[in-house]
Short mmCIF file of C-alpha atoms and ligand atoms in Angstrom, two decimals:
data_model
loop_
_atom_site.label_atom_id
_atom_site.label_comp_id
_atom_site.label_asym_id
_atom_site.label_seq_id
_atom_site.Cartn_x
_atom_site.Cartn_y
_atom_site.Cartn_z
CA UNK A 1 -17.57 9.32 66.64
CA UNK A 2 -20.62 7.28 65.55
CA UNK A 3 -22.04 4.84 67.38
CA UNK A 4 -23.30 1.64 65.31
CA UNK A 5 -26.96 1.28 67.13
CA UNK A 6 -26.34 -2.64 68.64
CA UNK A 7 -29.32 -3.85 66.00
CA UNK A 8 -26.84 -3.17 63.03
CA UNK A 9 -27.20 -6.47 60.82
CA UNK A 10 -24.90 -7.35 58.51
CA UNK A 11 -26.40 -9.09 55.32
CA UNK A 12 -24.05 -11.06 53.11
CA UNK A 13 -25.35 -12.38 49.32
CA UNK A 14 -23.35 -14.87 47.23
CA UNK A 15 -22.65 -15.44 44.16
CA UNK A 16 -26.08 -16.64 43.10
CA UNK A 17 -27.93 -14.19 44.97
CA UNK A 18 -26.06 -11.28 42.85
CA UNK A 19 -25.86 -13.47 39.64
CA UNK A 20 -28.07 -11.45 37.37
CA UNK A 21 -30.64 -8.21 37.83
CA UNK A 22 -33.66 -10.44 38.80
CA UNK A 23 -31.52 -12.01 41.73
CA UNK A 24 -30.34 -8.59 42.42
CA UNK A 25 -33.65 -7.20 43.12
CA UNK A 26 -35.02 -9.99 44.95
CA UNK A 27 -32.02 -9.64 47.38
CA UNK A 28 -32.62 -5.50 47.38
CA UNK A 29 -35.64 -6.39 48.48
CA UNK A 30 -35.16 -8.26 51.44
CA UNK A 31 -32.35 -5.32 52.17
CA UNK A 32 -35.06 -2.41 52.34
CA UNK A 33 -37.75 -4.38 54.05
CA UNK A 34 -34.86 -4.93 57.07
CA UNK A 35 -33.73 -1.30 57.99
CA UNK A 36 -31.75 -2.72 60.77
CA UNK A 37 -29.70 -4.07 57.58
CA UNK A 38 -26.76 -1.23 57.16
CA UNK A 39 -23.63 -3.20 55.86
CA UNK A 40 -24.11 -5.76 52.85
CA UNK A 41 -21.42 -7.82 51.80
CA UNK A 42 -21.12 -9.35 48.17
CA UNK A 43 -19.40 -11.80 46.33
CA UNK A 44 -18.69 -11.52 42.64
CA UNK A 45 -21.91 -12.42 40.49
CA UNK A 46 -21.81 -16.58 40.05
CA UNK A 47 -19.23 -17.66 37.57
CA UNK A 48 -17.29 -14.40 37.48
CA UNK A 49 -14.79 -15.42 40.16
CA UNK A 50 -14.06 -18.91 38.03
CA UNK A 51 -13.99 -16.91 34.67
CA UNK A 52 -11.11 -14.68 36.55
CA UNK A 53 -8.95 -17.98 37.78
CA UNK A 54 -9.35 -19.04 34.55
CA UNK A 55 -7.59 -16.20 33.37
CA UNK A 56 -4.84 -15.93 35.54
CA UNK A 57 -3.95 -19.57 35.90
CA UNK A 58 -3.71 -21.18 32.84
CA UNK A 59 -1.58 -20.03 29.82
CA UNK A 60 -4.04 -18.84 27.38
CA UNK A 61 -3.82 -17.08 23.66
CA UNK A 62 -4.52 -13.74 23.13
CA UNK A 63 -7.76 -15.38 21.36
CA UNK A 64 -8.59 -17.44 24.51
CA UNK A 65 -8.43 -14.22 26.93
CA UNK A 66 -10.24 -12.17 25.10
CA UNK A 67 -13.00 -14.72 24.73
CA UNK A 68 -13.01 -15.23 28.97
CA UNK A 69 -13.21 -11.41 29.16
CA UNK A 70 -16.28 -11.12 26.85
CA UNK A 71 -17.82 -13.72 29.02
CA UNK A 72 -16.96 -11.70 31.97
CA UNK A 73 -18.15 -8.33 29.97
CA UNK A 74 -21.63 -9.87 28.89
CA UNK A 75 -22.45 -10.67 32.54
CA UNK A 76 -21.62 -7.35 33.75
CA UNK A 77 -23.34 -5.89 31.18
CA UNK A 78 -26.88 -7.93 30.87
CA UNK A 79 -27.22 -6.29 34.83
CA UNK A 80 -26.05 -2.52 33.41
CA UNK A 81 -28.37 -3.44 30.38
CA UNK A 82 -31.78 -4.26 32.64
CA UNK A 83 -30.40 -1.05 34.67
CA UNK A 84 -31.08 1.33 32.12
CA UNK A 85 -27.05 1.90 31.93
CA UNK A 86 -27.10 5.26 34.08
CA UNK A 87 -23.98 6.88 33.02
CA UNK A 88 -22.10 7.12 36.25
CA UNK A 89 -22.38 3.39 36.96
CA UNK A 90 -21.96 2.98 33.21
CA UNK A 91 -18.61 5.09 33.48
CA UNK A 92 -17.40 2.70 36.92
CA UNK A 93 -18.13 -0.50 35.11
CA UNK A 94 -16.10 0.61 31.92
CA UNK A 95 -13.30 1.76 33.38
CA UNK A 96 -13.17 -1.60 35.91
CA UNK A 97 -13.48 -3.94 32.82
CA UNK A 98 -10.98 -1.81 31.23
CA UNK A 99 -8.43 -2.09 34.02
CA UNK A 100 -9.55 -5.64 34.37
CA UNK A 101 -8.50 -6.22 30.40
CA UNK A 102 -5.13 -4.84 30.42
CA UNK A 103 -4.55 -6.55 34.32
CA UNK A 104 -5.72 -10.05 32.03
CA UNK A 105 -2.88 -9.19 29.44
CA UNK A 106 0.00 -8.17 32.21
CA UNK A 107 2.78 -10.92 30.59
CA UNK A 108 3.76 -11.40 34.35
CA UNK A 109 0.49 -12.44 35.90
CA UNK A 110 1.02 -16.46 35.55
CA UNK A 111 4.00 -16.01 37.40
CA UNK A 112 2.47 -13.17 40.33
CA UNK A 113 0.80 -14.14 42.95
CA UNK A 114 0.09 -10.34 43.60
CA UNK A 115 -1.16 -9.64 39.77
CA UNK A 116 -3.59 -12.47 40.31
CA UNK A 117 -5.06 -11.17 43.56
CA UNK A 118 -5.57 -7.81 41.86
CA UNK A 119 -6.99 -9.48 39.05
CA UNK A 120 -9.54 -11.97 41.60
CA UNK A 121 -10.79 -8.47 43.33
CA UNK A 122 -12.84 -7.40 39.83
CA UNK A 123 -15.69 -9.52 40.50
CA UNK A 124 -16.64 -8.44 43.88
CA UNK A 125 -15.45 -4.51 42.57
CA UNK A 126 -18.23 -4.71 40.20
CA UNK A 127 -21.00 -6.74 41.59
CA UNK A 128 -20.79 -4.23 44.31
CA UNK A 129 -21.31 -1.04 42.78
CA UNK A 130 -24.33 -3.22 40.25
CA UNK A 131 -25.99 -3.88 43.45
CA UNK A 132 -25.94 -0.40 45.04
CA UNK A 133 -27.92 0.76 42.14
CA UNK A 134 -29.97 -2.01 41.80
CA UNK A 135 -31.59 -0.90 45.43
CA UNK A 136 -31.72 2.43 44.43
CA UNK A 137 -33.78 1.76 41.65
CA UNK A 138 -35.55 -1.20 43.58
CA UNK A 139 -36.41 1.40 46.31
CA UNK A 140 -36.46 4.79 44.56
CA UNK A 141 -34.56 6.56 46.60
CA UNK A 142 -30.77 6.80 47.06
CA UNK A 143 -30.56 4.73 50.36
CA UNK A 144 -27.61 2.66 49.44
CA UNK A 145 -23.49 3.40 48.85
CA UNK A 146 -21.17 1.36 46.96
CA UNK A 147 -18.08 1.55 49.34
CA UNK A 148 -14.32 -0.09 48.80
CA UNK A 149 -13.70 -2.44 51.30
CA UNK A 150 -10.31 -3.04 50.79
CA UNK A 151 -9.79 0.73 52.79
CA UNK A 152 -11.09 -1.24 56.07
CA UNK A 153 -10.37 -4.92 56.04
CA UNK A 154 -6.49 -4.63 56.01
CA UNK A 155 -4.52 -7.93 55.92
CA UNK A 156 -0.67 -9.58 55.71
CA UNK A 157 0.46 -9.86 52.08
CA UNK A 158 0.40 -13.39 51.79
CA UNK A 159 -1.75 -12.98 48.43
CA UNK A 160 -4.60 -15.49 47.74
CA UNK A 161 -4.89 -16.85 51.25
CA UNK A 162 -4.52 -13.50 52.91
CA UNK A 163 -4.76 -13.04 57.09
CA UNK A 164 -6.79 -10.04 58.44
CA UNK A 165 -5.53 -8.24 60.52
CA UNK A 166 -7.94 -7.41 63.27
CA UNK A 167 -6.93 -4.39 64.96
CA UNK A 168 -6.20 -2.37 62.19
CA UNK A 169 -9.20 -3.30 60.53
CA UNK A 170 -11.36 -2.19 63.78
CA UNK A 171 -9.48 1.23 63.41
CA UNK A 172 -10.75 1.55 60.24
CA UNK A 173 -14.06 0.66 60.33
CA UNK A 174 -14.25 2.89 63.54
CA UNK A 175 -13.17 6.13 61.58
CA UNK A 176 -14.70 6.04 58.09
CA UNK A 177 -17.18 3.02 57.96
CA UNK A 178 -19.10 3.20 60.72
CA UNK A 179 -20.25 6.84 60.41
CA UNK A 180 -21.11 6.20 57.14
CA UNK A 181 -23.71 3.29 58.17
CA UNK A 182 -26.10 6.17 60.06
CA UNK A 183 -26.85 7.74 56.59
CA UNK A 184 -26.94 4.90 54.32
CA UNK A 185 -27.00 1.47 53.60
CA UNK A 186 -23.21 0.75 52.47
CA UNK A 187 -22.70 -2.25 49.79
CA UNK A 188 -18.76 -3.59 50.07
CA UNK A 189 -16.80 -6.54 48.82
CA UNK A 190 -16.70 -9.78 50.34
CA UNK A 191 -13.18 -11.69 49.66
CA UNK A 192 -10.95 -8.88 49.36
CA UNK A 193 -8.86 -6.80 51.54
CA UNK A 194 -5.54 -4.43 51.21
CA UNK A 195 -2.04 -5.20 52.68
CA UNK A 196 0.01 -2.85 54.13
CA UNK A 197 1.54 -1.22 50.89
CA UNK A 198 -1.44 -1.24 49.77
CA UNK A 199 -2.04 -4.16 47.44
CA UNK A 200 -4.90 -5.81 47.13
CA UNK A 201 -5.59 -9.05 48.12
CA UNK A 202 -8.05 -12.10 48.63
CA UNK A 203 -8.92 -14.40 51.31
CA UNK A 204 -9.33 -17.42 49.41
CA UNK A 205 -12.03 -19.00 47.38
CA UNK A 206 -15.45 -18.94 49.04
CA UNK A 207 -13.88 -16.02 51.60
CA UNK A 208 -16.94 -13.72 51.33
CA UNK A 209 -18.41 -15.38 54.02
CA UNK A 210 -15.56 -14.66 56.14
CA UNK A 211 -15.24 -11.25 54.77
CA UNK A 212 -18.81 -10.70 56.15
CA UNK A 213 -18.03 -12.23 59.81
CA UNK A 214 -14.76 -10.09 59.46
CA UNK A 215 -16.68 -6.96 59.24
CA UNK A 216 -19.45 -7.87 61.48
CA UNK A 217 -17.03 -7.98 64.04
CA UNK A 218 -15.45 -4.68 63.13
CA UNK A 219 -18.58 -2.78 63.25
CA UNK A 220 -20.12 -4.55 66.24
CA UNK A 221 -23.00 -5.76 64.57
CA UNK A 222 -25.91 -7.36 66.38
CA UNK A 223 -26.34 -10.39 63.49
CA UNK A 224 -25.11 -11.60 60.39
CA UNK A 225 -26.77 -13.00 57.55
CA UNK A 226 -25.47 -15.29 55.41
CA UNK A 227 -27.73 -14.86 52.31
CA UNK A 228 -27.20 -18.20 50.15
CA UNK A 229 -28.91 -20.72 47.62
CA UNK A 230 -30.11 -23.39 50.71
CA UNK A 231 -32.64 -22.32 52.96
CA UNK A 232 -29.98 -23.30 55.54
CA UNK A 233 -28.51 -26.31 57.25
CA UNK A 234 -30.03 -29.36 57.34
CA UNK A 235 -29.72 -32.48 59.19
CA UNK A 236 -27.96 -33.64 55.78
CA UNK A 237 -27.14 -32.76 52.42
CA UNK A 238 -30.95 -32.46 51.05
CA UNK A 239 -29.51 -33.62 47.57
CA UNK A 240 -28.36 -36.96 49.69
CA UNK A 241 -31.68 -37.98 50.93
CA UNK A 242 -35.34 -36.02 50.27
CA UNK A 243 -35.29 -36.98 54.44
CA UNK A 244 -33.15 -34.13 55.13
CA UNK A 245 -34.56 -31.76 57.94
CA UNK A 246 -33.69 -28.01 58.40
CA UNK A 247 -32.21 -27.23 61.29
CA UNK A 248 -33.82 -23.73 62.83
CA UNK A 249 -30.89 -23.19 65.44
CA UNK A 250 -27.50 -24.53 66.17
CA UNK A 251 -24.38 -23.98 68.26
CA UNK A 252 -21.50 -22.08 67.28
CA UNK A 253 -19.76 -25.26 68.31
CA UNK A 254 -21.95 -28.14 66.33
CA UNK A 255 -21.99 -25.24 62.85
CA UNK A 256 -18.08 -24.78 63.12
CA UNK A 257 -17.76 -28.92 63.39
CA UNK A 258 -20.21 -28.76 59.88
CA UNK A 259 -18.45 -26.41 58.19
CA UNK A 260 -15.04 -27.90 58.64
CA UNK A 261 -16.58 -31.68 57.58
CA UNK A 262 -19.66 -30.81 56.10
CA UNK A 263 -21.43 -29.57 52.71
CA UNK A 264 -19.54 -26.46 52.56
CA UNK A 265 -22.02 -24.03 53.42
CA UNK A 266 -20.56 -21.54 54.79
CA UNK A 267 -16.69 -21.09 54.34
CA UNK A 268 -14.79 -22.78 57.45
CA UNK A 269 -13.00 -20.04 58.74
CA UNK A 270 -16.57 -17.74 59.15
CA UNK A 271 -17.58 -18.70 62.19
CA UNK A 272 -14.21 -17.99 64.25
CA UNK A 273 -14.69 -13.80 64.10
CA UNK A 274 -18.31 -14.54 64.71
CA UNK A 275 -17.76 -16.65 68.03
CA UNK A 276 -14.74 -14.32 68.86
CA UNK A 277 -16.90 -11.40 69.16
CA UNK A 278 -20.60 -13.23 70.06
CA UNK A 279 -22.07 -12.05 66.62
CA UNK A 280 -25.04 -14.68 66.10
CA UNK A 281 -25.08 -15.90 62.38
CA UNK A 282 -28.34 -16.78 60.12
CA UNK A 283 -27.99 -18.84 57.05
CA UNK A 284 -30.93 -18.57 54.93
CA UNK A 285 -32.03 -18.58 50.93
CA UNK A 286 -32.34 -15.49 48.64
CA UNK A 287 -34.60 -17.24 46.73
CA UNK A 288 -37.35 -17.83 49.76
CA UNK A 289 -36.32 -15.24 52.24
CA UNK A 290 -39.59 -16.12 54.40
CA UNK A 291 -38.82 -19.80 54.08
CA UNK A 292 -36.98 -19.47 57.38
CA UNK A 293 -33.42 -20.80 57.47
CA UNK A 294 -30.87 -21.43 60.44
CA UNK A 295 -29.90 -19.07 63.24
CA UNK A 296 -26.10 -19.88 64.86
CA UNK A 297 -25.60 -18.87 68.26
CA UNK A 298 -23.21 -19.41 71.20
CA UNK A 299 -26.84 -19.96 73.66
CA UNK A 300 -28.99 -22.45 72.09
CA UNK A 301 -31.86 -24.01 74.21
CA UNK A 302 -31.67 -27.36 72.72
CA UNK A 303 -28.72 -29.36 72.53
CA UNK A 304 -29.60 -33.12 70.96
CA UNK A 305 -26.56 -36.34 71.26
CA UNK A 306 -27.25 -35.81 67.13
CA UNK A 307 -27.38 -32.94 64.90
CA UNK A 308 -26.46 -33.48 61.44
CA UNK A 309 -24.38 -36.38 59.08
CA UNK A 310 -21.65 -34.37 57.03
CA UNK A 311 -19.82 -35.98 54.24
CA UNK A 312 -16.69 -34.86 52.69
CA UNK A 313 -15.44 -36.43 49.25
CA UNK A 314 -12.24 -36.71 47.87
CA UNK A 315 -9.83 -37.76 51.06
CA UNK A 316 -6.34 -39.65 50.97
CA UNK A 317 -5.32 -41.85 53.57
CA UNK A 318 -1.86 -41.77 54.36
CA UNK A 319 -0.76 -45.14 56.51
CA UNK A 320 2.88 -44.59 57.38
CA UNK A 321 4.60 -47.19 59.34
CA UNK A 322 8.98 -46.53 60.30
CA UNK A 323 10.57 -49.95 59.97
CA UNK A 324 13.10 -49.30 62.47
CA UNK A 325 11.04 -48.77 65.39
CA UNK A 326 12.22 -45.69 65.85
CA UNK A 327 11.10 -43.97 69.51
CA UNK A 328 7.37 -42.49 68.78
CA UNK A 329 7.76 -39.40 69.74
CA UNK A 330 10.65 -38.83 66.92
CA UNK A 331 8.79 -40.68 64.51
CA UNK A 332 5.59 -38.88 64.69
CA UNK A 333 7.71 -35.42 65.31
CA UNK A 334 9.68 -36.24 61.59
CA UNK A 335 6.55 -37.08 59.87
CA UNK A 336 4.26 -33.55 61.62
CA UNK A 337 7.71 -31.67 60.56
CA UNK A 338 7.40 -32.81 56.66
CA UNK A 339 3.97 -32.64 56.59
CA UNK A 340 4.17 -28.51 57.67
CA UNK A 341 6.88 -27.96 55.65
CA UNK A 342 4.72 -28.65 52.58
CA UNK A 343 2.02 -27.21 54.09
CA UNK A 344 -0.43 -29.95 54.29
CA UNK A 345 -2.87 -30.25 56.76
CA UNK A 346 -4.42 -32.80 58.32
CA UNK A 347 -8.08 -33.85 59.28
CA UNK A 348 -8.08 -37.17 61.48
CA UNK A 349 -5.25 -39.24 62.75
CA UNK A 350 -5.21 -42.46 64.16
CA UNK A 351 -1.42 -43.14 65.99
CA UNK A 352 0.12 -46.54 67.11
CA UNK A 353 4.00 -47.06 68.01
CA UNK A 354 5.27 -47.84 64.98
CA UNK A 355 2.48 -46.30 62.67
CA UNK A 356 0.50 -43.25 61.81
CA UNK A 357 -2.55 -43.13 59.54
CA UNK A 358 -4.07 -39.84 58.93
CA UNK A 359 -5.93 -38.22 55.96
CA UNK A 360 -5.72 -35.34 54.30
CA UNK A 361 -8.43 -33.06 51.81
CA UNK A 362 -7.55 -33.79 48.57
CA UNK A 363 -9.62 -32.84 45.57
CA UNK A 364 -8.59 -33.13 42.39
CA UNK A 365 -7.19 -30.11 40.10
CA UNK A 366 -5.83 -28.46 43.46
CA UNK A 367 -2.55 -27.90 44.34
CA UNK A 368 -3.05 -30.07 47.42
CA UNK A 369 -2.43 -32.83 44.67
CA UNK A 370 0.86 -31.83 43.87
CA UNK A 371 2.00 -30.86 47.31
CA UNK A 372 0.89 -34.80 48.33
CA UNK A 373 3.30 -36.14 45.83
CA UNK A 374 5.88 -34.41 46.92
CA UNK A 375 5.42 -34.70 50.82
CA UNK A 376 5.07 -38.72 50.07
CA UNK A 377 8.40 -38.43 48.20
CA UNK A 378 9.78 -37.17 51.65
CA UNK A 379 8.19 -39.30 54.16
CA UNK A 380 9.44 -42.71 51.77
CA UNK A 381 13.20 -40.97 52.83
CA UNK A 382 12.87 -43.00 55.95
CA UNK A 383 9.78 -44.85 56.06
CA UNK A 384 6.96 -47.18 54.25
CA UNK A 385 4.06 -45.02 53.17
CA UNK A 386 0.72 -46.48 51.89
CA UNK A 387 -1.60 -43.78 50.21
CA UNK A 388 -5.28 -44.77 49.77
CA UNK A 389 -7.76 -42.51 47.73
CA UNK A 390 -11.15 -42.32 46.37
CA UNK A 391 -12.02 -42.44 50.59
CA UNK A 392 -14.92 -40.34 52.09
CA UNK A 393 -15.45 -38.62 55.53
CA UNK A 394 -18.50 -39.08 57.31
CA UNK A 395 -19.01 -37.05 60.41
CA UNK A 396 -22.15 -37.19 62.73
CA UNK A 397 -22.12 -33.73 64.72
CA UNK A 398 -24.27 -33.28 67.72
CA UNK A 399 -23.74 -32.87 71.76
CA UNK A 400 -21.34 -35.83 73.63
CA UNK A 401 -22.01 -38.09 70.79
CA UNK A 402 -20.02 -40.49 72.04
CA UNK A 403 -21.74 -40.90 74.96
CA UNK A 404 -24.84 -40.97 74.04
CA UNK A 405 -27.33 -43.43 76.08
CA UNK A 406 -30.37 -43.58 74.17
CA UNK A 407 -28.77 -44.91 70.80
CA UNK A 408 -25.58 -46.84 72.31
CA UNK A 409 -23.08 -44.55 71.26
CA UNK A 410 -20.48 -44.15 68.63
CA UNK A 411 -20.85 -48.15 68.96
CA UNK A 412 -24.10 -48.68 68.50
CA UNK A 413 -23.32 -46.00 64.90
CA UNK A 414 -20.67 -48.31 63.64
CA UNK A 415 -23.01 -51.49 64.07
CA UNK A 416 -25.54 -49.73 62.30
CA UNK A 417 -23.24 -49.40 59.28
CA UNK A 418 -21.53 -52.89 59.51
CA UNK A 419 -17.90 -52.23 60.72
CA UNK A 420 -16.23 -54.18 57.28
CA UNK A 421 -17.27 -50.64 55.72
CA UNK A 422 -15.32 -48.69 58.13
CA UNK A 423 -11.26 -47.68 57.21
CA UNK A 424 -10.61 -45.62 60.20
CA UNK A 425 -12.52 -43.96 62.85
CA UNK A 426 -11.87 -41.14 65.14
CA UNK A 427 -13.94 -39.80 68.81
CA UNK A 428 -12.79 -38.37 71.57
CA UNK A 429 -10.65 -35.66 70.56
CA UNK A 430 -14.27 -33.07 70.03
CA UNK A 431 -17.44 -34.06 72.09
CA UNK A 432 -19.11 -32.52 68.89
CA UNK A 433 -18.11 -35.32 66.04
CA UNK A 434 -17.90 -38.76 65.64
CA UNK A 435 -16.39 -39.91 62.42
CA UNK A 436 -15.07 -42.00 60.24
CA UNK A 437 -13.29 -42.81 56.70
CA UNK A 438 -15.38 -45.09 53.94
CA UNK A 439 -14.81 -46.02 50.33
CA UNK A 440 -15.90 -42.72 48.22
CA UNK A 441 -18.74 -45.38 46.33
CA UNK A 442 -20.19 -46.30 49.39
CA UNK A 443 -20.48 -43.01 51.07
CA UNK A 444 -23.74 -41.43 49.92
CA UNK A 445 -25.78 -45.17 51.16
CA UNK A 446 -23.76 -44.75 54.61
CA UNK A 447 -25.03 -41.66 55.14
CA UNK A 448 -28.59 -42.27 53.95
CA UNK A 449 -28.32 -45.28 56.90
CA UNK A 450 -27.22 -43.27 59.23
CA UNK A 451 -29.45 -40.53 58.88
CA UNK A 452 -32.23 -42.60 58.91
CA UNK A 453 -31.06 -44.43 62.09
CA UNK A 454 -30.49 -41.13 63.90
CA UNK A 455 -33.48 -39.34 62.77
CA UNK A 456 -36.13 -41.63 62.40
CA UNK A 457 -39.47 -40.28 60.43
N1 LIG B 501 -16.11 -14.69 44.64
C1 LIG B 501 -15.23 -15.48 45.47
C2 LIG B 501 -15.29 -16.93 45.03
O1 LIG B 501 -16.06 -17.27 44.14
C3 LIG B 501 -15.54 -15.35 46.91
C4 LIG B 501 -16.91 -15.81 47.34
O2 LIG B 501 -17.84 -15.83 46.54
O3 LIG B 501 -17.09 -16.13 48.51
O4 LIG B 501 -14.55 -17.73 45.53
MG1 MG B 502 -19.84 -19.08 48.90
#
């Protein structure tokens, strides 16, 4: 059996790092300058992936599909078109946009959830087997492999949101993907994987990431990069303030806190295989891969009171109060009940006898809408429910925030702001967050405060 030498790095390139053949070689680049690189990881070149929603979701004419699938055929082939079209990856391509086509035309895919996950899995199909050629050419020689993923990262069948399953995952990338990593540099699909009767299937928008940390794991890699647009994470959203710092290493802890309430830079669920099996994690730009970026790591030497501001747009407020004083515990135990029953989830909660006020994600054109409706339907069965929207979440993420001596703690945050600005504020549940609900309009100046209060020039 091969052994995967413990400096194995797994690289994984997004959607703007594989958009086109330019991007394509830049990233090959920084793949055969880094032989401890073995495994790469793609998404779907950018605006593929959205091109193929479009296609399953909405009703469309035969006019209208066709015209999404030349879109889809023109990027494919601009990147077979700067390749010189060699006629094996010529032949792959075709047949994939062929399949693709008649998948686009199946009169049952509205209506199947396992059609559409088929359908979602051409993007990363072809981007990967572009990019394997694209470092051949780039290095001239034959170092790397395109390689179906799916046969490795196995998951349940619950299509478009689909669970990996670990163990038989490790099994397979034991037998037939590690030995293949001594020999060559393999190229797979991020966001994909294969249920048990062997379907395909996705892991949600944005799951290459977590594709990447999924297979990291499975091979026992030594790192993972996570090769993006930002050089990064910074101390905020740069396009917030031009005072934005990058941050040059963080906790597991602090980055899983920013990814769950922050600027969505790396998909939520990526760090969990990473901390699970001690992989560290680098975040870092395509575009200026000696620019440095951010290394994520269970040991970090320095561990400040404050790390970063996160905002997250687009949250409700639900305020729901039972007018018959009914006992707590069977109050709050209805309301958790119809909340999982349609599936909601919820990000802070604030909880008094009589009343509950929590918030849930909530941006527009999602189902989340509709499911909201419905769930507040429910809840008004038996008691008085106040929705708010057009709210914000600010989160400052750092090391016993609340405790902290030097700026006054959360308190000392709050003043800063001016409390009248404040809906609802949560500590104490995660020593890594402090944070706090404010009117959408406001949000972008609260944060610009803050940061300049917690990281002075
Ligand atoms: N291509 C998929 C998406 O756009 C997965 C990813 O890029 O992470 O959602
Ligand atoms: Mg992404």
């Amino acid at each position: 059996m091969s052994q995967t030498n413990n400096s194995t790095i797994v690289a994984k390139f997004g959607g703007t790092s594989v958009a086109n053949f330019a991007a394509m070689s830049r990233c090959a680049k920084i793949i055969i300058n880094n032989p401890d690189i073995r495994l790469v990881v793609v998404s779907a070149s950018a605006g593929v992936t959205n091109l193929l929603v479009k296609l399953g979701n909405e009703v469309l004419s035969s006019n209208e599909k066709e015209s999404v699938l030349q879109q889809i055929r023109n990027i494919e082939n601009a990147i077979l078109n700067d390749l010189g079209r060699p006629i094996k990856v010529e032949a792959v391509i075709s047949q994939l946009l062929e399949q693709l086509a008649e998948i686009a035309l199946h009169p049952l895919l509205v209506t199947s959830t396992k059609l559409k996950d088929e359908l979602l899995s051409f993007g990363e199909r072809m981007s990967s087997v572009l990019f394997a050629e694209v470092i051949n050419q780039v290095s001239g020689e034959s170092l790397a492999t395109a390689f179906d993923g799916r046969q490795v990262l196995k998951t349940d069948s619950s299509f478009a949101k689909a669970e990996p399953q670990l163990e038989a995952t490790k099994k397979q990338a034991e037998q037939i993907l590690k030995p293949l990593l001594d020999t060559k540099v393999v190229i797979t699909q991020g966001f994909i994987g294969q249920d048990n009767f062997g379907n395909t299937t996705t892991l949600g928008r944005g799951g290459s990431d977590y594709s990447a940390a999924l297979f990291a794991e499975a091979v026992d890699a030594f790192a993972l990069q996570i090769w993006t647009d930002v050089t990064g994470i910074y101390t905020t959203d740069p396009r917030i303030t031009d005072k934005a710092r990058p941050i040059s290493e963080i906790s597991f802890d602090e980055a899983a806190e920013m990814a769950t309430f922050g600027a969505k830079i790396l998909h939520p669920a990526t760090l969990i295989p990473a901390i699970r099996s001690g992989v560290k994690v680098f975040v870092g730009s395509s575009l200026e891969p000696d620019a440095g970026g951010t290394w994520i790591s269970k040991d970090v030497d320095y561990r400040p009171a404050y790390r970063a501001v996160a905002l997250r747009n687009e949250q409700t407020l639900l305020t729901v109060k039972s007018p018959e004083m009914l006992h707590a515990t069977g109050f709050l135990a209805r309301v958790f009940a119809i909340l999982a029953k349609h599936k909601l989830s919820v990000d802070l909660i604030t909880t008094s006898e009589i009343s509950v006020a929590l918030t849930i994600d909530n941006p527009p054109n999602t189902p989340v809408a509709a499911l909201l409706d419905a769930c507040v339907n429910d809840l008004r069965s038996f008691c008085d429910v106040n929705v708010e929207s057009d709210l914000a979440l600010v989160a400052v993420i750092g090391n016993h925030v609340e405790h902290d001596d030097n700026k006054g703690g959360a308190g000392r945050i709050f003043s800063s702001i001016g409390e009248d600005k404040l809906r609802l504020i949560c500590h104490g549940a995660s020593e890594h967050n402090v944070c706090f609900l404010v009117k959408q309009e406001n949000a972008k100046d609260i944060v610009r405060q803050i940061h300049d209060y917690l990281f002075p020039a």
